Amino acid sequence: MTLEVNKIWCKGCYICVHFCPHQVLDLDEMGKVYIKNAKQCTACGLCELRCPDFCFTVSKETQGGTEK
Amino acid sequence: MSRTVFMQGNQACAEAAIVAGVRFFAGYPITPSTEIAEILARRLPQIGGKFIQMEDEIAGMGAICGASLAGVKALTATSGPGFSLKQELIGYASMTEIPMVIVNVQRLGPSTGKPTAPAQGDVMQARWGSHGDRGVIALYPSTVRETFDITIQAINFSEKFRTPVILLLDEVIGHMREKIVLPAVESIKLVERKKPTVPPDEFLAYKPDEDGIPPMPAFGDGYRFHVTGLAHDETGFPSGSAEITNALIQRLHTKIENHKEEITLYQEYFMEDAEMAIVAYGVTYRSAIAAVKQARKKGLKVGIVKLITIWPFADEVINKIAKQVKVVFVPEMNYGQLVNEVERVAAGQAKVISLPKVDGNLFTPQEILSALEEEVNRRG
């Protein structure tokens, strides 16, 4: 399972921070998203779904390989 | 070869746009600017250009933003109510540095106002209509011939400085027909936007050259870049940095201010020995110059300064005048807008007299002459 963040596309809207059910994400002092608690990520994909600027790629290992 | 033609200001504007290389128009027709859209709807498809009538003025602005990013010189035309609607995207074009020309053939406002009555009420809106702080170029011709030249100039400035340029026209200039001699097309100097010279992988979309203006590729040239109205760094992506934000907003001003001498277009008449001066623009200049000629016959030492570039304001020109004369008259077909700038620059060096007019009629030369004589009598 991986959570990738393309930070430069982030405009700091906080949508991911608020939608994440496990408080994985936060904004840094420049108002850009960063991964605060990677271990708590369950790859639910809400951040990827909600981000208006396509900053996230969430991959989940399945029996058939990696599902993005 | 030069051509002698009989045309109205709106037609001169449309023809000039074609000569200057405009190949895209999007907008929504509105009196008294409609002829610009009408003529370009016919002419642009003939020469491989595109004309789109959008659902409203906001969409018209959006479409010309896109067209310009795709590498085409683009123009839209409107009047007061449409100009109000366009303001947000004018600010967007300033922030994202997209060249384009917005023609505002002014009518009396506020709101629907008087759709075919002339007024000069959008002078301050051209400067401050969109929120936030940015440099603005706004030009204001006073004859049909000048409309032709200044439309080309507006397009050239927008391409050179990567900024939206506002072209303010008077209803009377837009609709008046005059016999004019158009210059030979070969003699007209056109400006093409600066393209990047670095390879695409080294390209930074908002990294300015020494002149403060970043080169601009067209979408599809092979350079990929991000365009956002958010405060952004040189890559074009949003930035939270105070330092980067400051540098960007500063540059949106300085890229224009540093070229002010080139941008400031004006003319002076009868100023050599003048003791009084009139500062006028657009059609009001034509009433004022008639008044000046009559006043000269009566022995009054009056001169006139015609401002063609309204924004950035011609501080240096007005400062020089204010040092020379005792009184500066500012006739305007509004409640008194540019007079505040004249007063700011004159800073007490000369008395500034506002001559406002908001009845939807032109100034008669006599009205201005009476104001001159009244002041002379008051001084004794």
PDB file of C-alpha atoms in Angstrom, chain A residues 8-11 30 32, chain B residues 230 237-241:
ATOM      1  CA  ILE A   8       3.595  21.180  -5.882  1.00  0.00           C
ATOM      2  CA  TRP A   9       0.041  20.882  -7.164  1.00  0.00           C
ATOM      3  CA  CYS A  10      -1.371  21.529  -3.684  1.00  0.00           C
ATOM      4  CA  LYS A  11      -3.115  24.827  -3.004  1.00  0.00           C
ATOM      5  CA  MET A  30       3.730  26.952   3.532  1.00  0.00           C
ATOM      6  CA  LYS A  32       1.144  22.516   1.379  1.00  0.00           C
TER       7      LYS A  32
ATOM      8  CA  LEU B 230      -3.584  31.494  -7.089  1.00  0.00           C
ATOM      9  CA  PHE B 237       2.172  26.184  -9.212  1.00  0.00           C
ATOM     10  CA  PRO B 238       0.621  27.667  -6.060  1.00  0.00           C
ATOM     11  CA  SER B 239       2.998  28.873  -3.407  1.00  0.00           C
ATOM     12  CA  GLY B 240       2.447  29.656   0.247  1.00  0.00           C
ATOM     13  CA  SER B 241       5.646  31.674   0.519  1.00  0.00           C
TER      14      SER B 241
END
